[in-house]
PDB file of C-alpha atoms and ligand atoms in Angstrom:
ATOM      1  CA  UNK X   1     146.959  53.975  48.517  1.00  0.00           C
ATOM      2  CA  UNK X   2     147.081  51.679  45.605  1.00  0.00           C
ATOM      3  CA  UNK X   3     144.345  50.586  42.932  1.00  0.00           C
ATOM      4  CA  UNK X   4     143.374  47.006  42.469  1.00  0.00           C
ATOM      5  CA  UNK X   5     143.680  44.065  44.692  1.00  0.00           C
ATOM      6  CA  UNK X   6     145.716  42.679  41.398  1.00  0.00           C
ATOM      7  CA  UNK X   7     147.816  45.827  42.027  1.00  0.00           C
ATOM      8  CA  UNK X   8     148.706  45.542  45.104  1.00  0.00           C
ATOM      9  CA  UNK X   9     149.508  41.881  44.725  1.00  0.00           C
ATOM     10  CA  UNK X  10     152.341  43.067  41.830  1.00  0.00           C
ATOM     11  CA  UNK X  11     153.676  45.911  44.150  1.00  0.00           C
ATOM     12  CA  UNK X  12     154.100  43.196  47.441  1.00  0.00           C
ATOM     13  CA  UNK X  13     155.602  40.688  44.538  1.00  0.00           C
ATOM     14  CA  UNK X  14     158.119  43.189  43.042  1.00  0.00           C
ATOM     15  CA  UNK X  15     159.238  44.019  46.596  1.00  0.00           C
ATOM     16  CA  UNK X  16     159.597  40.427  48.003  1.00  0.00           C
ATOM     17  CA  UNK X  17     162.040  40.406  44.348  1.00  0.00           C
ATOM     18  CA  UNK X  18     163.820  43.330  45.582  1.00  0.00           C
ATOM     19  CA  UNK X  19     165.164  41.763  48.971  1.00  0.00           C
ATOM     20  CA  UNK X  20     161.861  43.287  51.578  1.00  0.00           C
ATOM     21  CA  UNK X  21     161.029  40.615  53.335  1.00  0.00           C
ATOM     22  CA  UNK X  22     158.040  42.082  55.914  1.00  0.00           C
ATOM     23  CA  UNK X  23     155.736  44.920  54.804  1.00  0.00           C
ATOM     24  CA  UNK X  24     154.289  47.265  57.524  1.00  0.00           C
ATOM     25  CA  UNK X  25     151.505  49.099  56.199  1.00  0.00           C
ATOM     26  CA  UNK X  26     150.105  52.330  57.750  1.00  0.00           C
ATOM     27  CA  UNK X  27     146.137  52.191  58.036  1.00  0.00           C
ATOM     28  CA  UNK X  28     145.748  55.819  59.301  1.00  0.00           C
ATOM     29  CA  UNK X  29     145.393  59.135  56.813  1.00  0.00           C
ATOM     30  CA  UNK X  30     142.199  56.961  54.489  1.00  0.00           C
ATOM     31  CA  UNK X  31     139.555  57.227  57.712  1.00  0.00           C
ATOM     32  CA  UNK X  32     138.587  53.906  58.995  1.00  0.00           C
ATOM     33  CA  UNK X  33     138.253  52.452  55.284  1.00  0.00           C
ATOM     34  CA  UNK X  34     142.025  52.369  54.875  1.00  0.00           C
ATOM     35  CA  UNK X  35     142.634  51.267  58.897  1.00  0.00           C
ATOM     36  CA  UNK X  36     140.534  48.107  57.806  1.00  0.00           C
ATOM     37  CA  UNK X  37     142.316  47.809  54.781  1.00  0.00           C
ATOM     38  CA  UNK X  38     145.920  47.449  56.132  1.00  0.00           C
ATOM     39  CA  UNK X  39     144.079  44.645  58.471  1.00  0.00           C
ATOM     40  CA  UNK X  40     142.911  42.786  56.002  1.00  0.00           C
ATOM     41  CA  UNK X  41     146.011  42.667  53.661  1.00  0.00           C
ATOM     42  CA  UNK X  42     147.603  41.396  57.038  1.00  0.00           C
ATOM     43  CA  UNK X  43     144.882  38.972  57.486  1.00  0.00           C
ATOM     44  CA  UNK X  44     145.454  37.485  53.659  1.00  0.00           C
ATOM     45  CA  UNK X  45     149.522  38.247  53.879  1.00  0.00           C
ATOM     46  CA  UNK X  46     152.096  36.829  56.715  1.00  0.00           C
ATOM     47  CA  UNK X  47     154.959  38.608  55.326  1.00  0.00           C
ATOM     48  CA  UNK X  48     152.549  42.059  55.606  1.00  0.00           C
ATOM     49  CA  UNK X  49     151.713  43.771  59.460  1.00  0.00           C
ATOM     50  CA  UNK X  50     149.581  46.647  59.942  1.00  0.00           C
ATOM     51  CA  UNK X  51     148.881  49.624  61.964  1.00  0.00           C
ATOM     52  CA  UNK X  52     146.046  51.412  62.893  1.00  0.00           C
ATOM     53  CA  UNK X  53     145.419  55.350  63.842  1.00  0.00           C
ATOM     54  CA  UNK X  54     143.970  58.844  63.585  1.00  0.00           C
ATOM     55  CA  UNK X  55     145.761  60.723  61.361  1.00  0.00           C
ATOM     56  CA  UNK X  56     146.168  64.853  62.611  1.00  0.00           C
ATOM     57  CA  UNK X  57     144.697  65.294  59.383  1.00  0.00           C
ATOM     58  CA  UNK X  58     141.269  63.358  60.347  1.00  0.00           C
ATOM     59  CA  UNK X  59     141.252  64.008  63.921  1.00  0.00           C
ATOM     60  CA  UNK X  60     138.495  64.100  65.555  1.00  0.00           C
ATOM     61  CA  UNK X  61     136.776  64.021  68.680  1.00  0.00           C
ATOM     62  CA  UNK X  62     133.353  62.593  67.593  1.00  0.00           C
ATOM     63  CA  UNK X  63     132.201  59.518  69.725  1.00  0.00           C
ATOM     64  CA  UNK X  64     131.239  57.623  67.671  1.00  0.00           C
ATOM     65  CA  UNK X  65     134.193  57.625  65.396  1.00  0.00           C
ATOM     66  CA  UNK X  66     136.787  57.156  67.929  1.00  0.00           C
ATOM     67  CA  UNK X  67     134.990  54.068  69.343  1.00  0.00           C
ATOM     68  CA  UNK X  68     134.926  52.247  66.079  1.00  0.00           C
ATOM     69  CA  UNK X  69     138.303  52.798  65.586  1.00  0.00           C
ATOM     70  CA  UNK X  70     139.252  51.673  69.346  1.00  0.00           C
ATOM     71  CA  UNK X  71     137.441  48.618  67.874  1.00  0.00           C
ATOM     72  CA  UNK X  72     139.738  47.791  65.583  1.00  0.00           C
ATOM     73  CA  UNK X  73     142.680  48.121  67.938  1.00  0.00           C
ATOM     74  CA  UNK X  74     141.709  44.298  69.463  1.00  0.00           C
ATOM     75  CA  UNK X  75     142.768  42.411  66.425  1.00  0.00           C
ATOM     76  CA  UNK X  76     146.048  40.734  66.617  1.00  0.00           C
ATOM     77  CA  UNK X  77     147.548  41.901  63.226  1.00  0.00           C
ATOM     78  CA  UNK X  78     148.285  45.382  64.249  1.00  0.00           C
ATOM     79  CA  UNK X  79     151.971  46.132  65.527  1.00  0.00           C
ATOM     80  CA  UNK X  80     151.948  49.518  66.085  1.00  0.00           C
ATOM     81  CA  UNK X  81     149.404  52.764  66.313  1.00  0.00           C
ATOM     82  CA  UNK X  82     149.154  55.437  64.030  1.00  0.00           C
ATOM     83  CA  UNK X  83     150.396  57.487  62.462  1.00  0.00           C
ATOM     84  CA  UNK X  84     149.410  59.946  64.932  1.00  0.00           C
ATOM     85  CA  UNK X  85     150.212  63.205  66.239  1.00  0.00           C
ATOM     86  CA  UNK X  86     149.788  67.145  64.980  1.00  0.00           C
ATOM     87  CA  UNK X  87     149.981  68.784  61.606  1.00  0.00           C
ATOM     88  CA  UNK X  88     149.605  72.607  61.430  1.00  0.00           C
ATOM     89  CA  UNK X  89     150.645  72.506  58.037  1.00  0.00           C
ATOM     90  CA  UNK X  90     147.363  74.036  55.992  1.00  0.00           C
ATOM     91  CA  UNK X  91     144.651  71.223  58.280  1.00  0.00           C
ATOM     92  CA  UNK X  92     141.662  72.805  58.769  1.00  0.00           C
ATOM     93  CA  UNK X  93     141.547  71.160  61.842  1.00  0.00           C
ATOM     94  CA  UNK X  94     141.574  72.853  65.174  1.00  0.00           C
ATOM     95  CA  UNK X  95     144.854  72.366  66.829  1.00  0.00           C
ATOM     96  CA  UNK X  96     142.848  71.823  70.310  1.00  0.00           C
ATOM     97  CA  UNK X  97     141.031  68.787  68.478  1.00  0.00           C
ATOM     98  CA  UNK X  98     144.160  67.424  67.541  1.00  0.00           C
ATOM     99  CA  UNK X  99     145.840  67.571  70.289  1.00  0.00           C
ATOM    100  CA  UNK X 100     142.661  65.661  72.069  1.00  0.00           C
ATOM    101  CA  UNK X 101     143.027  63.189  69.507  1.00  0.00           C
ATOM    102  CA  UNK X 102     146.534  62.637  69.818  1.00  0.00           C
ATOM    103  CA  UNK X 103     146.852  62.314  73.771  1.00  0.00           C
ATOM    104  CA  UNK X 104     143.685  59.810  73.292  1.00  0.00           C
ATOM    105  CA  UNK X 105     145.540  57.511  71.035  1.00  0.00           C
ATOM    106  CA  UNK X 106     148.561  57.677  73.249  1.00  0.00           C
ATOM    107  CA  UNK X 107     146.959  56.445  76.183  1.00  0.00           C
ATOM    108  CA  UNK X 108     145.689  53.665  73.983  1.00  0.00           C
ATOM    109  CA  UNK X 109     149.380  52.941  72.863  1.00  0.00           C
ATOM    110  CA  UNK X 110     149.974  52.728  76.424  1.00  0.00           C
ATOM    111  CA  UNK X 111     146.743  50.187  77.291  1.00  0.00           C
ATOM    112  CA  UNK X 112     147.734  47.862  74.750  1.00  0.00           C
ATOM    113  CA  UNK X 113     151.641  47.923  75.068  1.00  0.00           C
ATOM    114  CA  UNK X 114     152.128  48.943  71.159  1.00  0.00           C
ATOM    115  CA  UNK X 115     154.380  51.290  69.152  1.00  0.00           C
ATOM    116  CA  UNK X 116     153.625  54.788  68.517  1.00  0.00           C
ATOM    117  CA  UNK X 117     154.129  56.137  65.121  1.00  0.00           C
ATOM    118  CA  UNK X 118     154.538  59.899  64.814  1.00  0.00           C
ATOM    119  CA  UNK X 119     152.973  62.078  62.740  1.00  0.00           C
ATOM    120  CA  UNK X 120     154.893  65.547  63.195  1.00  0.00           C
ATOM    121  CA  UNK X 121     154.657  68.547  60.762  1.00  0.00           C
ATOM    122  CA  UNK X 122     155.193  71.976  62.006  1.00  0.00           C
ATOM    123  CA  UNK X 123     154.019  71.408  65.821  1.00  0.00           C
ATOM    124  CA  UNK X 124     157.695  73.180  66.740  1.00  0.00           C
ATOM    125  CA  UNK X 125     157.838  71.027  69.415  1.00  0.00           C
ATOM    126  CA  UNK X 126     154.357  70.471  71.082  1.00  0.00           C
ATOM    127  CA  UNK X 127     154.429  66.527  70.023  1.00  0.00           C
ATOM    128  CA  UNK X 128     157.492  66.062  71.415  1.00  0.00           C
ATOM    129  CA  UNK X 129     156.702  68.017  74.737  1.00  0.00           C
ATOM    130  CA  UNK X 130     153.011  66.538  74.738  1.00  0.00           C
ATOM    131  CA  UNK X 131     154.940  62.406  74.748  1.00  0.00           C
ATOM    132  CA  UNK X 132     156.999  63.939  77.162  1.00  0.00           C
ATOM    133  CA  UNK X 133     154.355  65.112  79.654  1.00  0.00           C
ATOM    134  CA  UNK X 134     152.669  61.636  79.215  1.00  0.00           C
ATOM    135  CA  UNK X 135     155.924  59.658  79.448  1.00  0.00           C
ATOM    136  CA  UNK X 136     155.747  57.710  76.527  1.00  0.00           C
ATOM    137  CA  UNK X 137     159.223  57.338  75.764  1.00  0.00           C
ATOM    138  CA  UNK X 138     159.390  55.299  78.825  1.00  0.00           C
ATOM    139  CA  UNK X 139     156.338  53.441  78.521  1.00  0.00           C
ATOM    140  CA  UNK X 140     156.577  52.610  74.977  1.00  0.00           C
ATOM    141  CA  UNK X 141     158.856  52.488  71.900  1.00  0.00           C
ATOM    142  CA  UNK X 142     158.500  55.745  69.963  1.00  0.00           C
ATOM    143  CA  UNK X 143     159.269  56.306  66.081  1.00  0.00           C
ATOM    144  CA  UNK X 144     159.206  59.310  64.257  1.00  0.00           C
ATOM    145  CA  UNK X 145     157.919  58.564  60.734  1.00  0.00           C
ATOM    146  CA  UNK X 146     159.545  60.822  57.611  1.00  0.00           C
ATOM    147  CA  UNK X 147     161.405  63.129  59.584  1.00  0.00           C
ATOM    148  CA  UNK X 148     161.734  66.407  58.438  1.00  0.00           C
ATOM    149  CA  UNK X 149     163.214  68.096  61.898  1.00  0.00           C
ATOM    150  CA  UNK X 150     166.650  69.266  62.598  1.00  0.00           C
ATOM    151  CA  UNK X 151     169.666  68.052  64.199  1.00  0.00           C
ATOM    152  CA  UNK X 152     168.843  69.037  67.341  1.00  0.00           C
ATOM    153  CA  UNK X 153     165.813  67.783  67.353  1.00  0.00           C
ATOM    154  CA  UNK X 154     166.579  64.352  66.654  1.00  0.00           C
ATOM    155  CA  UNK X 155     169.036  63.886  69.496  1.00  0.00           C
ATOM    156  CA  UNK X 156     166.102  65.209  71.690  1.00  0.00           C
ATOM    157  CA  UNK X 157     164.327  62.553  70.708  1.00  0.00           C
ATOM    158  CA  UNK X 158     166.677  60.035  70.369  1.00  0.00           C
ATOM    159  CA  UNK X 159     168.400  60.903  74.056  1.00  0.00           C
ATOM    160  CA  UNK X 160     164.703  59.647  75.361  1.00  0.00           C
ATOM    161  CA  UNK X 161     165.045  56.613  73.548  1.00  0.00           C
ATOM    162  CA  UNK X 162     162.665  57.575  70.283  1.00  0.00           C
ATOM    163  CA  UNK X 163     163.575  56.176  66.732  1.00  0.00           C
ATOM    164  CA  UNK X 164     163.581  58.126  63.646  1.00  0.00           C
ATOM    165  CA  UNK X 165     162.413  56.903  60.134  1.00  0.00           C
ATOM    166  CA  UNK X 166     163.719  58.090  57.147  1.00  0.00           C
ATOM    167  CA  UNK X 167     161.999  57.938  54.144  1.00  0.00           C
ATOM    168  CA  UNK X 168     163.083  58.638  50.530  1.00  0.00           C
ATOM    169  CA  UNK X 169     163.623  62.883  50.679  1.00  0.00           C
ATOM    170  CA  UNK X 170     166.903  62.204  51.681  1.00  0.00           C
ATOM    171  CA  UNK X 171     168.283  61.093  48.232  1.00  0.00           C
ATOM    172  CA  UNK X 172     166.690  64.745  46.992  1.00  0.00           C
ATOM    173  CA  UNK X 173     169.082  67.326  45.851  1.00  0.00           C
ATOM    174  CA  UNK X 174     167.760  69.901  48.521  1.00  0.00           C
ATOM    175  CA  UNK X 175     167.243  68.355  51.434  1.00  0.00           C
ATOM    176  CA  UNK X 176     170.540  69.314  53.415  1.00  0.00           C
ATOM    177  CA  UNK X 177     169.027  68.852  56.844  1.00  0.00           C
ATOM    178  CA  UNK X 178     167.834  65.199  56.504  1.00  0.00           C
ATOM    179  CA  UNK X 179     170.877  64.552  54.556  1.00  0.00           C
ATOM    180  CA  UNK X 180     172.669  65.715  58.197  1.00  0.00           C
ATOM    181  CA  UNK X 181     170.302  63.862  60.344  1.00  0.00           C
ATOM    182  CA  UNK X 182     170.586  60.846  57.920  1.00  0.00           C
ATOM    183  CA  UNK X 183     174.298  60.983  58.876  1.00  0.00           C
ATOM    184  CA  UNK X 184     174.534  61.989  62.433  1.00  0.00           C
ATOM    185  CA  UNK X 185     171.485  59.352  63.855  1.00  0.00           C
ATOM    186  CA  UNK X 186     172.804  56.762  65.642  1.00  0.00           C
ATOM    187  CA  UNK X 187     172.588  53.238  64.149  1.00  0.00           C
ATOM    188  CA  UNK X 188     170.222  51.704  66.524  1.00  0.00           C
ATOM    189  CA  UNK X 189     167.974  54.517  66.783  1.00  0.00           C
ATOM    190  CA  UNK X 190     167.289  54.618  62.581  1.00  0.00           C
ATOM    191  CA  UNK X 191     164.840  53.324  60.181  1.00  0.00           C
ATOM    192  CA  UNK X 192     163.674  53.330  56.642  1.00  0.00           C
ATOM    193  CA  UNK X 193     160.512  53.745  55.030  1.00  0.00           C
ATOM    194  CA  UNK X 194     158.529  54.122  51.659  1.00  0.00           C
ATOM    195  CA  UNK X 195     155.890  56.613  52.706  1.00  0.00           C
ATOM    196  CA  UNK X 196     154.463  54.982  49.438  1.00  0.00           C
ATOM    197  CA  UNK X 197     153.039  55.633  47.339  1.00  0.00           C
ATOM    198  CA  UNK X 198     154.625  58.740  48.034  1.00  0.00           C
ATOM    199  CA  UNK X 199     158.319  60.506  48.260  1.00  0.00           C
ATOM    200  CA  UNK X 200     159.611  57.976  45.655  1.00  0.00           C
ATOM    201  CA  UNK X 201     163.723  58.355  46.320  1.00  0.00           C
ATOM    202  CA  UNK X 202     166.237  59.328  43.050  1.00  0.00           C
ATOM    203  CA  UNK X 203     166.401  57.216  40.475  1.00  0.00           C
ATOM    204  CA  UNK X 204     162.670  56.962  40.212  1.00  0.00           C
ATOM    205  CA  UNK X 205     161.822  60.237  41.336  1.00  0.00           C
ATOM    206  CA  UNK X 206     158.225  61.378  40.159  1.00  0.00           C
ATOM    207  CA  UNK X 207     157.287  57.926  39.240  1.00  0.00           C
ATOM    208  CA  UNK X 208     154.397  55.954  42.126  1.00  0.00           C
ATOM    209  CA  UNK X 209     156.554  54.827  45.509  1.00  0.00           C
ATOM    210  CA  UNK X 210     156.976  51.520  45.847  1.00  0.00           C
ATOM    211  CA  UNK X 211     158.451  49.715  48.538  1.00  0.00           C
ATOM    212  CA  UNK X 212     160.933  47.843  45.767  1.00  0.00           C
ATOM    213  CA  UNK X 213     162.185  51.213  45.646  1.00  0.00           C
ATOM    214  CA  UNK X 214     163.570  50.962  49.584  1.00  0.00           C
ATOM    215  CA  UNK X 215     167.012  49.975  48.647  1.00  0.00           C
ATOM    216  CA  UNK X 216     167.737  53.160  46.784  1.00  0.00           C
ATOM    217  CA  UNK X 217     167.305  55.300  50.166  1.00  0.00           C
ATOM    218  CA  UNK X 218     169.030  52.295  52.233  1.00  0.00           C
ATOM    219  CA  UNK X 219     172.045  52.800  49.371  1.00  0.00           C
ATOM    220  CA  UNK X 220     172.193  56.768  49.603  1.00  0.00           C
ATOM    221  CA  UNK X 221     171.648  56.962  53.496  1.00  0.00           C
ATOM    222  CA  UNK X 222     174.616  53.833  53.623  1.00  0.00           C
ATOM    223  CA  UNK X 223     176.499  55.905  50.985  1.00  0.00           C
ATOM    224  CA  UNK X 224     176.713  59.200  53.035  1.00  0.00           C
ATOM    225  CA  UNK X 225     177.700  57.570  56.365  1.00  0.00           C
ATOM    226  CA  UNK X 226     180.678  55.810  54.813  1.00  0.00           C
ATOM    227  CA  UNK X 227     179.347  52.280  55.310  1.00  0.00           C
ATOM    228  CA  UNK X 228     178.356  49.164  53.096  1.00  0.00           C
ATOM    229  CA  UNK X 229     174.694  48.705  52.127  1.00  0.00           C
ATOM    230  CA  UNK X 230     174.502  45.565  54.287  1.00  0.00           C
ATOM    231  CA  UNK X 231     176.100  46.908  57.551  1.00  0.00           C
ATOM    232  CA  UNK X 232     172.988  49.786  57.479  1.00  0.00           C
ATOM    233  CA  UNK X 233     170.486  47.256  56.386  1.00  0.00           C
ATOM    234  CA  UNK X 234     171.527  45.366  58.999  1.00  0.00           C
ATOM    235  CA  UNK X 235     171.177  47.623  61.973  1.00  0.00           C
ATOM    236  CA  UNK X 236     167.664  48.932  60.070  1.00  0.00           C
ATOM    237  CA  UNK X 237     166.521  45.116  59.737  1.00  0.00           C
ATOM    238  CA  UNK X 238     166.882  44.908  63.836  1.00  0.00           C
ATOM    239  CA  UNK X 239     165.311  48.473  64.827  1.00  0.00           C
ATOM    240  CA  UNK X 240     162.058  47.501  62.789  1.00  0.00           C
ATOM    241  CA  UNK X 241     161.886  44.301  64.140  1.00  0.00           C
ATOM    242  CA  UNK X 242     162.584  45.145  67.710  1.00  0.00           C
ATOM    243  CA  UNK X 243     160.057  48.010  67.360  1.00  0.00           C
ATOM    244  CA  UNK X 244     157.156  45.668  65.787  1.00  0.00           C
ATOM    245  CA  UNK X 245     157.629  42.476  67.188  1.00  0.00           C
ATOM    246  CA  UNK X 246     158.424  41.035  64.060  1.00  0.00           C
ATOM    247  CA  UNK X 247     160.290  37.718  63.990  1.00  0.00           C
ATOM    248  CA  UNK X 248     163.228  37.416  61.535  1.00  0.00           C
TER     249      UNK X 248
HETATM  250 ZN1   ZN R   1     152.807  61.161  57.937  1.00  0.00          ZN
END
């Protein structure tokens, strides 16, 4: 999340400067506050599209919660739902709530013909087998957001047609195995994303994320495949916009 509407003004304006040319802007993981927030900036912005979802990390089965954010799922702005998925990483959440939560939003995905975005951190598997036992790789495009799996895992995923986001780890000294999967993705299953303002990439490392800041992990990922900036950019341009519906 960023401050001030004046703030997030400069942060859109300093990215339009650095070559992004459509923002989409994840409304889960701030409760229903920050789900109505990515609307609105896509109400006020054309260039900006937003998504809307229960984050593992506020899942919950509560009535009365779910149905206001079913709510919000009508308005034409969003392109995709979630993040969504599991997180057994210290949530104090029970996993059976989570997975309720998930499967929920899935079958929304599938009502309204929209993306999934996955939210995946330790589940060893259980999102992957839980879209498999709903079929959602058939019935709807699938992307992994920041992944942090191996190998393996991504050609799972990728041999049933899911998509895998990158986000700015990669350029980190230690992180061999996204480095690999970074590498080894196919073209037209890969994507790249902020996670802002979080996981800024090397040179700014430890300063706020900013999506300005995209082209340093679109140079390193382009860099360790052997390829020129624009030939990644351009297969990552087409993935997003196939996934989202957004028109070039
Ligand atoms: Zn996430």
């Amino acid at each position: 999340m960023y401050g001030s509407e004046a703030d997030i003004e400069a942060v859109l304006e300093r990215a339009r400067r650095a070559d992004v040319d459509h923002f989409v802007t994840i409304g889960s993981g701030s409760g229903l506050e920050g789900s109505k927030r990515a609307i609105q900036l896509s109400i006020k912005h054309r260039d900006v599209s937003a998504t809307v979802g229960i984050h593992p990390l506020e899942a919950t089965t509560e009535r009365g919660v779910i149905e206001q954010y079913r709510s919000l799922l009508d308005s034409h702005h969003i392109v995709a739902l979630g993040e969504m998925g599991l997180d057994y990483f210290r949530n104090p959440i029970a996993p059976e709530i989570q997975r309720a939560c998930f499967t929920l939003q899935i079958h929304w995905a599938q009502e309204l013909q929209r993306p999934i975005i996955i939210h995946d951190r330790e589940s060893k598997g259980e999102v992957f087998s839980i879209l498999c036992t709903h079929r959602a790789f058939e019935t709807n495009y699938v992307l992994y957001h920041c992944f942090t799996n191996s190998v393996q895992h991504m050609y799972e995923i990728v041999n049933k047609g899911g998509f895998i986001s990158i986000p700015g780890i990669v350029t980190f000294k230690n992180a061999h195995s996204m480095k690999e999967v970074a590498r080894k993705v196919p073209l037209e299953r890969l994507l790249i994303e902020t996670d802002s303002p979080f996981l800024t990439p090397k040179p700014h490392r430890g300063k706020r994320n900013e999506p300005c800041y995209l082209k340093h992990t679109a140079q390193y990922i382009a860099d360790i495949r052997g390829i020129g900036i624009h030939d990644l950019t351009r297969h990552t341009d087409r993935n997003t916009r196939l996934i989202f519906g957004i028109k070039s």
